[in-house]
Coordinates of C-alpha atoms and ligand atoms in Angstrom, one line a residue:
M1 CA -14.4 -17.2 -11.2
T2 CA -12.7 -19.8 -9.3
N3 CA -15.7 -19.6 -6.9
S4 CA -18.4 -20.3 -9.7
F5 CA -16.6 -23.2 -10.8
E6 CA -16.3 -24.7 -7.4
Q7 CA -20.1 -23.9 -6.7
A8 CA -20.8 -25.4 -10.2
I9 CA -19.4 -29.1 -8.8
A10 CA -21.1 -28.7 -5.8
A11 CA -24.6 -28.3 -7.1
S12 CA -24.0 -31.1 -9.5
V13 CA -22.8 -33.4 -7.2
A14 CA -25.3 -32.2 -4.9
A15 CA -28.1 -33.3 -7.2
L16 CA -27.1 -36.9 -7.0
G17 CA -28.4 -36.8 -3.3
T18 CA -26.1 -38.0 -0.2
L19 CA -24.0 -34.7 0.1
T20 CA -25.1 -31.2 0.6
E21 CA -23.5 -28.2 -1.6
S22 CA -21.5 -27.1 1.5
E23 CA -20.5 -30.7 1.9
V24 CA -19.0 -30.9 -1.3
L25 CA -17.4 -27.4 -0.9
A26 CA -15.9 -27.9 2.1
L27 CA -14.3 -31.1 0.5
L28 CA -13.2 -29.9 -2.6
A29 CA -9.6 -29.3 -3.1
I30 CA -6.9 -28.2 -5.6
P31 CA -4.6 -30.6 -6.8
Q32 CA -0.9 -30.1 -6.2
D33 CA -0.4 -31.7 -9.6
P34 CA -1.9 -30.2 -12.4
S35 CA -2.4 -33.0 -14.0
H36 CA -4.7 -34.5 -11.7
G37 CA -7.0 -32.1 -12.5
D38 CA -8.3 -28.3 -11.3
F39 CA -10.6 -29.5 -8.3
S40 CA -10.1 -33.1 -6.9
L41 CA -13.3 -34.3 -4.6
P42 CA -12.1 -36.8 -1.7
C43 CA -14.2 -39.7 -1.5
F44 CA -12.6 -41.2 1.9
T45 CA -15.4 -39.5 4.1
L46 CA -18.1 -40.9 2.3
A47 CA -16.8 -44.5 2.6
K48 CA -18.2 -45.1 5.9
L49 CA -21.3 -43.5 5.2
L50 CA -22.3 -45.3 2.0
R51 CA -20.3 -48.4 3.3
K52 CA -18.3 -48.7 0.1
A53 CA -14.9 -48.2 -0.9
P54 CA -13.9 -44.8 -1.6
K55 CA -12.5 -46.2 -4.9
A56 CA -15.7 -47.6 -6.0
I57 CA -17.6 -44.5 -4.6
A58 CA -15.4 -42.3 -7.1
E59 CA -15.9 -44.4 -10.0
N60 CA -19.5 -44.6 -9.4
L61 CA -20.1 -41.0 -9.2
A62 CA -18.0 -40.4 -12.0
T63 CA -20.4 -42.1 -14.2
Q64 CA -23.6 -40.2 -12.7
V65 CA -22.7 -36.7 -12.2
V66 CA -23.8 -34.0 -14.8
L67 CA -20.6 -32.6 -15.8
P68 CA -21.2 -28.6 -14.9
P69 CA -20.5 -26.1 -18.0
G70 CA -17.4 -24.9 -18.3
F71 CA -15.8 -28.5 -17.5
A72 CA -14.0 -30.6 -20.1
K73 CA -14.1 -33.8 -18.4
V74 CA -14.2 -35.5 -14.6
V75 CA -12.0 -38.4 -14.1
P76 CA -12.0 -41.1 -10.9
V77 CA -8.8 -41.7 -9.5
N78 CA -8.1 -44.0 -6.8
G79 CA -10.8 -42.5 -4.6
Y80 CA -10.7 -39.2 -6.0
L81 CA -13.1 -37.5 -8.0
N82 CA -11.0 -35.0 -10.3
F83 CA -12.5 -32.5 -12.5
Y84 CA -10.9 -30.7 -15.3
I85 CA -11.8 -27.4 -16.2
D86 CA -12.3 -26.6 -19.8
R87 CA -9.2 -24.7 -21.0
A88 CA -10.8 -23.0 -23.8
F89 CA -13.9 -22.1 -22.4
L90 CA -12.1 -20.7 -19.4
M91 CA -9.7 -18.6 -21.6
Q92 CA -12.6 -17.3 -23.5
Q93 CA -14.9 -16.5 -20.5
V94 CA -11.9 -14.6 -18.5
L95 CA -10.1 -12.8 -21.3
G96 CA -13.6 -11.8 -22.6
E97 CA -14.0 -10.6 -19.1
I98 CA -10.5 -8.3 -18.9
T99 CA -11.4 -7.1 -22.4
T100 CA -14.8 -5.5 -21.6
K101 CA -13.7 -4.4 -18.0
G102 CA -10.3 -3.4 -18.6
T103 CA -8.3 -2.5 -15.6
Q104 CA -11.3 -2.7 -13.7
F105 CA -11.5 -6.2 -14.0
G106 CA -11.5 -7.8 -10.9
H107 CA -12.6 -4.7 -9.0
Y108 CA -15.6 -4.6 -6.9
P109 CA -19.0 -2.5 -6.9
R110 CA -19.1 0.6 -5.1
R111 CA -20.3 0.0 -1.7
G112 CA -21.1 3.5 -0.7
E113 CA -18.9 3.2 2.6
R114 CA -16.0 5.7 3.3
V115 CA -12.5 4.8 4.7
V116 CA -10.1 7.6 5.8
I117 CA -6.4 6.7 5.3
D118 CA -3.9 9.1 7.1
Y119 CA -0.4 8.0 5.7
S120 CA 2.7 9.6 5.3
S121 CA 2.1 12.6 7.5
P122 CA 5.8 13.9 8.0
N123 CA 6.5 16.7 10.6
I124 CA 6.9 19.8 8.7
G125 CA 10.3 21.7 8.6
K126 CA 12.6 18.4 8.4
E127 CA 13.6 16.9 5.2
L128 CA 11.5 13.4 4.4
A129 CA 14.0 10.4 5.7
F130 CA 14.1 7.4 3.7
H131 CA 12.2 5.7 6.5
H132 CA 9.3 8.2 5.5
I133 CA 9.0 6.0 2.5
R134 CA 7.1 3.2 4.5
S135 CA 4.1 5.2 5.8
T136 CA 4.0 6.8 2.3
M137 CA 3.8 3.8 -0.2
I138 CA 2.2 1.6 2.2
G139 CA -0.7 4.0 2.5
S140 CA -0.6 5.3 -1.1
S141 CA -1.4 1.7 -1.9
L142 CA -4.1 0.6 0.6
S143 CA -5.8 3.9 -0.9
R144 CA -6.3 2.0 -4.0
I145 CA -6.7 -1.3 -2.8
Y146 CA -9.7 0.0 -0.6
H147 CA -11.0 1.8 -3.8
A148 CA -10.5 -1.1 -6.0
F149 CA -12.5 -3.1 -3.0
G150 CA -15.3 -0.7 -3.7
Y151 CA -14.8 1.6 -0.7
D152 CA -14.7 5.6 -1.4
V153 CA -11.6 6.6 0.1
V154 CA -10.5 9.9 1.6
R155 CA -6.5 10.6 1.9
I156 CA -5.3 12.7 4.6
N157 CA -1.8 14.0 5.4
H158 CA -1.8 14.6 8.6
L159 CA 1.0 16.8 8.8
G160 CA 3.1 17.6 12.1
D161 CA 2.7 21.4 11.7
W162 CA 2.1 22.4 15.3
G163 CA 4.5 21.8 18.4
T164 CA 7.6 23.7 20.2
Q165 CA 9.9 22.7 17.1
F166 CA 8.2 25.9 15.6
G167 CA 9.3 28.0 18.4
K168 CA 12.8 26.4 17.9
L169 CA 12.9 27.5 14.3
I170 CA 11.6 30.7 14.8
T171 CA 13.9 31.5 17.5
M172 CA 16.9 30.6 15.3
Y173 CA 15.8 32.2 12.6
L174 CA 15.4 35.6 14.5
R175 CA 18.5 35.2 16.2
E176 CA 20.4 35.0 13.0
G177 CA 19.1 38.2 11.8
L178 CA 17.7 36.5 8.8
P179 CA 15.1 38.5 6.3
T180 CA 11.8 38.8 7.2
D181 CA 10.2 40.4 4.4
P182 CA 7.8 38.4 2.1
A183 CA 9.8 37.9 -1.0
S184 CA 12.6 36.6 1.0
L185 CA 10.2 34.6 3.1
A186 CA 9.1 33.1 0.0
T187 CA 12.4 31.7 -1.3
L188 CA 13.4 29.7 1.6
E189 CA 14.0 26.2 1.3
I190 CA 13.9 23.1 3.3
K191 CA 17.4 22.7 3.5
D192 CA 17.8 26.6 5.1
L193 CA 14.8 24.8 7.8
N194 CA 17.1 21.9 8.4
Q195 CA 20.5 24.1 8.9
L196 CA 18.6 26.4 11.4
Y197 CA 17.8 23.0 13.4
A198 CA 21.1 22.2 13.5
S199 CA 22.4 25.4 14.5
F200 CA 19.3 25.6 17.3
S201 CA 21.0 22.5 18.8
K202 CA 24.3 23.6 18.6
V203 CA 23.7 26.8 20.0
A204 CA 21.6 25.4 23.0
K205 CA 23.9 23.1 24.2
E206 CA 25.8 26.4 25.3
N207 CA 22.8 28.2 26.1
P208 CA 20.1 26.3 27.5
E209 CA 18.2 29.7 28.1
L210 CA 17.5 29.1 24.4
E211 CA 15.0 26.0 25.2
D212 CA 12.8 28.9 27.1
E213 CA 13.1 31.2 24.5
A214 CA 12.1 28.8 22.0
R215 CA 8.9 27.8 24.1
A216 CA 8.1 31.5 24.5
A217 CA 8.1 31.7 20.8
F218 CA 5.9 29.3 20.4
T219 CA 3.4 30.2 22.8
R220 CA 3.2 33.5 21.0
L221 CA 2.4 31.8 17.9
E222 CA -0.2 29.5 19.4
N223 CA -1.6 32.8 21.0
G224 CA -1.8 33.9 17.0
D225 CA 0.9 36.9 17.1
P226 CA 0.8 37.5 13.6
F227 CA 4.6 37.9 12.9
H228 CA 4.9 34.4 14.3
R229 CA 2.5 33.3 12.3
T230 CA 4.1 34.4 8.9
L231 CA 7.3 32.9 9.9
W232 CA 5.6 29.8 10.6
T233 CA 3.6 29.6 7.3
A234 CA 6.6 30.4 5.7
F235 CA 8.4 27.6 6.8
K236 CA 5.4 25.5 6.1
N237 CA 5.1 26.5 2.4
A238 CA 9.3 25.7 2.1
T239 CA 8.3 22.3 3.6
L240 CA 5.4 21.6 1.1
K241 CA 7.3 22.8 -2.0
E242 CA 9.4 19.8 -1.5
L243 CA 6.7 17.3 -0.1
D244 CA 5.0 18.2 -3.3
R245 CA 8.3 17.5 -5.3
L246 CA 8.7 14.2 -4.3
Y247 CA 4.9 13.3 -3.9
T248 CA 4.9 13.7 -7.4
Q249 CA 8.0 11.9 -8.5
M250 CA 6.3 8.7 -6.3
G251 CA 2.7 9.4 -7.9
V252 CA 1.5 9.7 -4.3
V253 CA -1.6 11.8 -4.0
F254 CA -3.8 13.0 -1.0
D255 CA -7.2 14.4 -0.7
H256 CA -6.4 16.7 2.2
Y257 CA -3.2 18.0 4.0
T258 CA -5.2 19.0 7.0
G259 CA -2.1 18.8 9.5
E260 CA -2.0 19.0 13.4
S261 CA -2.4 22.9 13.2
F262 CA -5.6 22.6 11.5
F263 CA -7.1 21.2 14.9
E264 CA -6.0 24.2 17.0
P265 CA -9.6 26.0 16.8
Q266 CA -11.2 22.9 17.6
I267 CA -9.4 21.9 20.7
P268 CA -11.2 24.2 23.3
A269 CA -14.3 22.2 22.3
V270 CA -12.5 18.9 22.8
L271 CA -11.2 20.2 26.1
A272 CA -14.8 21.4 27.3
E273 CA -16.2 17.6 26.4
L274 CA -13.6 15.9 28.1
E275 CA -14.1 18.0 31.0
S276 CA -17.9 17.9 31.2
K277 CA -17.7 13.9 30.8
K278 CA -15.4 14.4 34.0
L279 CA -12.6 12.4 32.0
L280 CA -10.0 15.1 32.9
V281 CA -7.9 14.7 35.8
S282 CA -5.0 16.8 37.0
S283 CA -1.9 14.5 37.4
Q284 CA 1.6 15.6 38.3
E285 CA 0.7 19.3 36.9
R286 CA -0.9 17.9 33.9
E287 CA -4.1 17.1 32.7
V288 CA -4.6 13.6 31.6
V289 CA -7.4 10.7 30.9
L290 CA -6.7 8.0 33.3
L291 CA -6.7 4.5 31.2
D292 CA -5.9 2.6 34.3
D293 CA -8.8 0.2 33.6
L294 CA -7.2 -0.9 30.7
D295 CA -3.6 -1.2 31.5
L296 CA -2.7 1.8 29.7
P297 CA -1.0 4.6 30.8
P298 CA -3.1 8.0 31.0
C299 CA -3.5 9.8 27.7
L300 CA -1.8 13.1 28.2
I301 CA -3.9 16.3 27.1
R302 CA -2.6 19.6 28.3
K303 CA 0.9 20.6 29.6
S304 CA 1.0 22.4 33.0
D305 CA 1.8 25.6 30.4
G306 CA -1.8 24.9 29.0
S307 CA -0.2 23.7 25.4
T308 CA -1.7 20.8 24.2
L309 CA -0.2 17.8 23.2
Y310 CA -0.1 15.3 19.8
A311 CA -2.6 13.1 21.3
T312 CA -5.1 16.0 21.8
R313 CA -4.6 16.9 18.4
D314 CA -5.5 13.2 17.3
L315 CA -8.6 13.1 19.7
A316 CA -10.1 16.4 17.5
A317 CA -8.7 15.1 14.2
A318 CA -10.7 11.8 14.4
L319 CA -14.2 14.0 15.7
H320 CA -13.5 16.1 12.7
R321 CA -13.1 13.3 10.4
M322 CA -16.2 11.2 12.0
R323 CA -18.3 14.5 11.4
E324 CA -17.2 15.6 7.7
Y325 CA -16.6 11.7 6.4
Q326 CA -18.9 9.3 8.8
F327 CA -16.5 7.0 7.9
A328 CA -16.9 3.3 8.2
K329 CA -13.0 2.6 9.0
C330 CA -10.3 5.2 9.6
L331 CA -6.7 4.2 9.3
Y332 CA -3.8 5.3 10.8
V333 CA -0.5 4.4 8.5
V334 CA 2.1 5.0 11.2
D335 CA 5.4 3.1 12.5
Q336 CA 4.6 0.9 15.3
G337 CA 6.6 3.1 17.6
Q338 CA 3.4 4.6 18.0
A339 CA 1.0 1.5 19.0
L340 CA 0.8 3.1 22.5
H341 CA -0.4 6.3 21.3
F342 CA -3.1 5.1 18.9
K343 CA -4.0 3.0 21.6
Q344 CA -4.5 5.8 24.3
V345 CA -6.1 8.1 21.6
F346 CA -8.9 5.2 20.6
A347 CA -9.3 4.3 24.5
T348 CA -10.2 7.8 25.2
L349 CA -12.9 8.5 22.3
A350 CA -14.3 5.2 23.8
K351 CA -14.6 6.6 27.0
M352 CA -15.7 9.8 25.7
G353 CA -18.8 7.4 24.6
Y354 CA -18.1 6.9 21.0
D355 CA -18.7 3.4 19.9
W356 CA -17.2 4.2 16.4
S357 CA -14.1 4.1 18.2
N358 CA -13.5 0.6 17.2
R359 CA -13.5 2.0 13.7
L360 CA -10.1 3.3 14.0
V361 CA -7.4 1.1 13.2
H362 CA -4.2 1.6 13.5
I363 CA -1.6 -0.2 10.7
P364 CA 1.6 -0.4 12.2
F365 CA 5.2 -1.3 10.0
G366 CA 8.6 -2.6 10.8
L367 CA 11.6 -0.6 10.2
I368 CA 13.8 -0.2 7.4
L369 CA 17.6 -1.9 8.2
H370 CA 20.8 -1.2 6.6
L371 CA 23.9 -3.4 6.0
N372 CA 26.9 -2.0 8.5
E373 CA 30.1 -2.2 7.9
E374 CA 30.6 -5.6 9.2
G375 CA 27.8 -6.7 7.1
K376 CA 24.7 -7.0 9.8
W377 CA 21.5 -5.5 9.3
E378 CA 20.9 -2.6 11.2
K379 CA 18.4 0.3 11.9
G380 CA 19.3 4.1 10.7
K381 CA 21.9 5.1 8.3
T382 CA 22.4 3.5 5.2
R383 CA 25.4 2.5 3.7
S384 CA 28.3 4.8 4.5
G385 CA 28.5 7.4 1.5
H386 CA 25.0 7.5 1.2
S387 CA 22.9 9.9 2.5
S388 CA 19.6 8.8 4.7
L389 CA 17.3 11.5 2.7
L390 CA 14.6 10.0 0.8
R391 CA 15.5 12.4 -1.8
D392 CA 18.8 11.5 -2.4
V393 CA 17.9 7.7 -2.1
L394 CA 15.6 8.4 -5.0
E395 CA 18.0 10.5 -6.6
A396 CA 21.0 7.9 -6.3
A397 CA 18.8 5.0 -7.3
K398 CA 17.8 6.8 -10.5
E399 CA 21.3 7.3 -11.6
K400 CA 22.3 3.6 -11.2
I401 CA 19.0 2.8 -13.1
I402 CA 19.8 5.4 -15.8
T403 CA 23.3 3.5 -16.3
T404 CA 21.5 0.4 -17.0
I405 CA 19.1 1.9 -19.7
R406 CA 21.9 3.8 -21.2
E407 CA 23.7 0.7 -21.8
K408 CA 20.8 -1.6 -23.1
N409 CA 18.8 1.0 -25.1
P410 CA 20.6 4.2 -25.6
D411 CA 18.0 5.7 -28.1
L412 CA 15.1 5.8 -25.2
E413 CA 13.5 9.0 -25.4
N414 CA 12.4 10.5 -22.0
A415 CA 15.1 8.1 -20.4
D416 CA 15.1 10.4 -17.7
S417 CA 11.6 10.1 -16.3
V418 CA 11.7 6.1 -17.2
A419 CA 14.6 5.7 -15.0
T420 CA 12.8 8.0 -12.4
Q421 CA 9.8 5.7 -12.3
I422 CA 11.7 2.3 -12.3
A423 CA 13.7 3.9 -9.4
V424 CA 10.3 4.7 -7.4
S425 CA 9.0 1.3 -8.6
A426 CA 12.3 -0.5 -7.0
L427 CA 11.9 1.2 -4.0
A428 CA 8.2 0.7 -3.5
F429 CA 8.7 -2.8 -4.6
N430 CA 11.1 -3.6 -1.9
D431 CA 9.3 -2.0 0.8
L432 CA 6.0 -3.5 -0.1
K433 CA 7.0 -7.1 -1.1
N434 CA 6.9 -8.2 2.3
R435 CA 4.1 -8.1 5.1
R436 CA 4.4 -4.7 6.4
L437 CA 5.4 -5.6 10.1
M438 CA 8.6 -7.4 8.9
D439 CA 11.3 -4.9 9.0
V440 CA 12.5 -4.0 5.5
K441 CA 16.1 -5.0 4.5
F442 CA 17.2 -2.2 1.9
D443 CA 20.0 -3.6 -0.1
W444 CA 20.9 -1.2 -3.0
D445 CA 21.9 -4.1 -5.4
A446 CA 19.3 -6.6 -4.6
A447 CA 16.6 -3.5 -4.8
L448 CA 17.5 -1.9 -8.1
S449 CA 18.1 -5.5 -9.7
F450 CA 16.2 -6.6 -12.7
E451 CA 16.2 -10.4 -11.8
G452 CA 14.6 -11.6 -8.7
A453 CA 11.6 -10.6 -6.9
T454 CA 12.3 -6.5 -7.5
G455 CA 10.6 -3.5 -9.4
P456 CA 12.6 -3.8 -12.1
Y457 CA 11.7 -7.0 -13.0
I458 CA 8.2 -6.8 -12.8
Q459 CA 8.1 -3.9 -14.9
N460 CA 10.5 -5.2 -17.5
A461 CA 7.4 -7.9 -17.9
H462 CA 5.1 -5.2 -18.5
V463 CA 7.2 -3.7 -20.8
R464 CA 7.7 -6.8 -22.5
L465 CA 4.0 -7.5 -23.0
C466 CA 3.6 -3.9 -24.2
S467 CA 6.2 -4.1 -26.6
I468 CA 5.1 -7.6 -28.0
G469 CA 2.0 -5.4 -28.8
R470 CA 3.9 -2.2 -30.4
K471 CA 5.8 -5.0 -32.5
A472 CA 2.5 -6.5 -33.8
G473 CA 1.3 -3.0 -35.1
Y474 CA -2.4 -4.0 -34.4
V475 CA -4.7 -4.7 -31.7
A476 CA -6.0 -8.4 -31.5
E477 CA -10.1 -8.7 -31.1
A478 CA -11.4 -11.6 -29.7
S479 CA -13.4 -12.6 -32.5
Q480 CA -10.1 -13.4 -34.2
V481 CA -9.1 -15.9 -31.5
D482 CA -8.9 -19.5 -32.1
W483 CA -9.0 -20.6 -28.4
S484 CA -8.0 -23.9 -29.0
F485 CA -4.5 -22.1 -29.8
L486 CA -4.5 -21.0 -26.0
T487 CA -4.9 -24.5 -23.8
D488 CA -1.2 -25.2 -23.5
D489 CA 0.2 -25.5 -20.1
H490 CA 1.9 -22.0 -20.0
S491 CA -1.1 -20.3 -21.4
Y492 CA -3.4 -22.0 -18.9
E493 CA -1.3 -21.0 -15.8
L494 CA -1.1 -17.6 -16.8
V495 CA -4.9 -17.2 -17.1
R496 CA -5.6 -19.4 -13.9
I497 CA -3.6 -16.6 -12.3
L498 CA -5.2 -13.7 -13.9
T499 CA -8.5 -15.1 -12.4
R500 CA -7.4 -14.5 -9.0
K501 CA -7.2 -10.9 -9.2
S502 CA -10.5 -9.7 -7.4
E503 CA -9.3 -13.0 -4.7
K504 CA -6.2 -10.9 -4.1
I505 CA -7.7 -7.7 -3.9
R506 CA -10.0 -8.9 -1.1
Q507 CA -7.0 -10.5 0.9
A508 CA -5.1 -7.2 0.4
C509 CA -7.7 -5.2 1.6
E510 CA -9.1 -7.3 4.2
N511 CA -5.8 -7.8 5.8
D512 CA -4.5 -4.1 5.1
E513 CA -1.4 -5.8 3.2
P514 CA 0.0 -4.6 0.2
A515 CA 2.2 -7.6 0.1
I516 CA -0.3 -10.0 -0.9
L517 CA -0.6 -7.8 -4.4
A518 CA 3.0 -7.4 -4.4
Q519 CA 3.7 -10.7 -4.6
Y520 CA 0.5 -11.4 -6.9
S521 CA 2.3 -8.9 -9.4
L522 CA 5.6 -11.2 -9.3
E523 CA 3.5 -14.5 -10.1
I524 CA 1.7 -12.6 -13.0
A525 CA 5.4 -11.3 -14.0
E526 CA 6.9 -14.8 -13.7
A527 CA 4.2 -16.7 -15.4
A528 CA 4.3 -14.1 -18.4
H529 CA 7.9 -14.2 -18.8
R530 CA 7.4 -17.9 -18.9
F531 CA 4.5 -17.6 -21.1
I532 CA 6.6 -15.4 -23.8
H533 CA 9.6 -17.7 -23.4
H534 CA 7.8 -20.9 -24.4
N535 CA 4.9 -19.4 -26.5
R536 CA 6.4 -17.4 -29.4
V537 CA 3.9 -14.7 -30.3
L538 CA 4.8 -12.9 -33.8
G539 CA 4.9 -14.5 -36.9
T540 CA 3.5 -17.8 -35.8
E541 CA 0.2 -19.3 -36.9
Q542 CA -1.0 -18.6 -33.1
E543 CA -0.3 -15.0 -33.7
R544 CA -3.7 -13.6 -32.9
S545 CA -4.7 -15.6 -30.1
R546 CA -1.7 -15.5 -28.3
L547 CA -1.6 -11.7 -28.9
F548 CA -4.7 -11.4 -27.2
L549 CA -3.5 -13.3 -24.3
V550 CA -0.8 -10.8 -24.0
Q551 CA -2.7 -7.8 -23.9
C552 CA -5.0 -9.1 -21.4
T553 CA -2.0 -10.1 -19.4
Q554 CA -1.2 -6.3 -19.9
I555 CA -4.1 -4.9 -18.5
V556 CA -4.3 -7.0 -15.5
L557 CA -0.6 -6.2 -14.8
E558 CA -0.7 -2.6 -15.1
D559 CA -3.9 -2.3 -12.8
V560 CA -1.8 -4.5 -9.8
L561 CA 1.3 -2.3 -10.5
Q562 CA -1.3 0.8 -10.0
L563 CA -2.5 -0.6 -7.0
L564 CA 0.7 -0.9 -5.4
G565 CA 1.0 2.7 -5.9
V566 CA 3.5 2.3 -9.1
F567 CA 3.8 3.6 -12.6
P568 CA 3.7 0.8 -15.0
I569 CA 6.3 1.5 -17.6
R570 CA 5.6 0.7 -21.2
A571 CA 8.8 1.1 -22.7
M572 CA 12.5 1.1 -21.7
Ligands
LIG1 N1 3.8 13.5 12.5 C1 3.5 12.4 12.9 C2 5.2 11.6 12.9 O1 5.8 11.8 11.7 C3 2.8 11.4 12.1 C4 1.6 11.3 12.2 C5 0.9 9.9 11.8 N2 -1.0 10.6 12.1 C6 -1.4 10.8 13.3 N3 -3.0 11.3 13.0 N4 -1.0 10.8 14.2 O2 5.5 10.9 13.8

């Protein structure tokens, strides 16, 4: 929208000769002070060319230029040519488009290209720690943003469901003589597995031979021993049950749960290919791919006991994803601690001759920091008294929110699910509001507050917009709107913000930065609160017109919240 206004000015000015359209576009600026118009053309660089004072040039241009459609006036001021958009016209255009397109307003046409996004991807057998929220929410939001930008998205949870840790679990399970009949295995829970890990570490300290036992157990699993396989499946199912519960609460979805174990059968082919391409080198009893020429340490492919590694499975996974999805891009939303791993995997694929390896992108992010007893931010544990498990943080956040809701609105139905959704949006927004490489400072009170740059504040703006509609009891139609009622500064500020949606989606996608949309949601919320504060809607002469703007703002905010992976709340 904004673009087309600039384009229109460029065409009108270029029609006078002297400047080309692209020269005008390069000069056009948006004035800091809105009283100087919506766009401003500085005439200073023209002074030399035309041998006239900038002030005279601006005045001259103002008399000659044909005002493009959608503009109310053009005014020369001290060497600037200021263009004013016709507010009523803009309002009509934009709100008309929002009404027709609904939540799709600002989205892009399908481009027929696929993006694979690998996110969350936790390790099986362990509870999700709070820090897992980062990959989960950044990935969930990116998957929605890419879709809105026109890509077809394949959402993958690359579970860590293979590796020696399963040898440990199996060893401990059997050592403790736990029941192995199908019915008992089906009742296993994730906390049982956590317990097994803990006991394993304890017992292994005294009896180091347990580590060998665990390795042997994993080898039997790798060799397909049916009994070991049954235990492994039970452990995996117990974890998936809990993951599923958490993902449902958080509104996180995947198309495929293809974890590391899925790639086991494809490993021999990868090894054979590396071998035939003469890339596999023996080094210190391991087989590796050398990456010295790229100043990278070697990529470890196979250990001396024949077992393969994380990187080997990522090679297989990348090849599989290319074959299955022919992606234009494949994103790995994984913490920055794994940057080297991804460089090695991508470089190995390049050495294998796959020019598409440059379509693989690691999307790193910073840590979550907590305030310690001395009031300093540090990595690791949440403040004492709080667990660092994601489920506990979610639960505690929900409890805090529900107390606020009970105070403010004791009659709210489904208060429990509303509280969960606000809690999730508080945690998600806290995570997404800053550029992803920044560490996230997690402060309970700040994140859960209904004031400031928080999820609850934005949800509250959405609720207010919805509740005006509910109180009105009808839906306003464009045909009932008197556009001249919507030309005041607050209405205009709001609509100018709404027009930026597609631009924000593009920027968020091109930079892989949900923060751009998070900040945008905040801008909408603030402008909406201001509009509502200054412009009474119900019971005024302007009611239908203002309600129409409220409805459109609600639609835009609803979708922006969804793009962040947050459920938009309608009542609280
Ligand atoms: N499971 C790994 C971890 O928890 C993350 C996996 C990320 N995805 C990948 N394709 N390597 O560290």
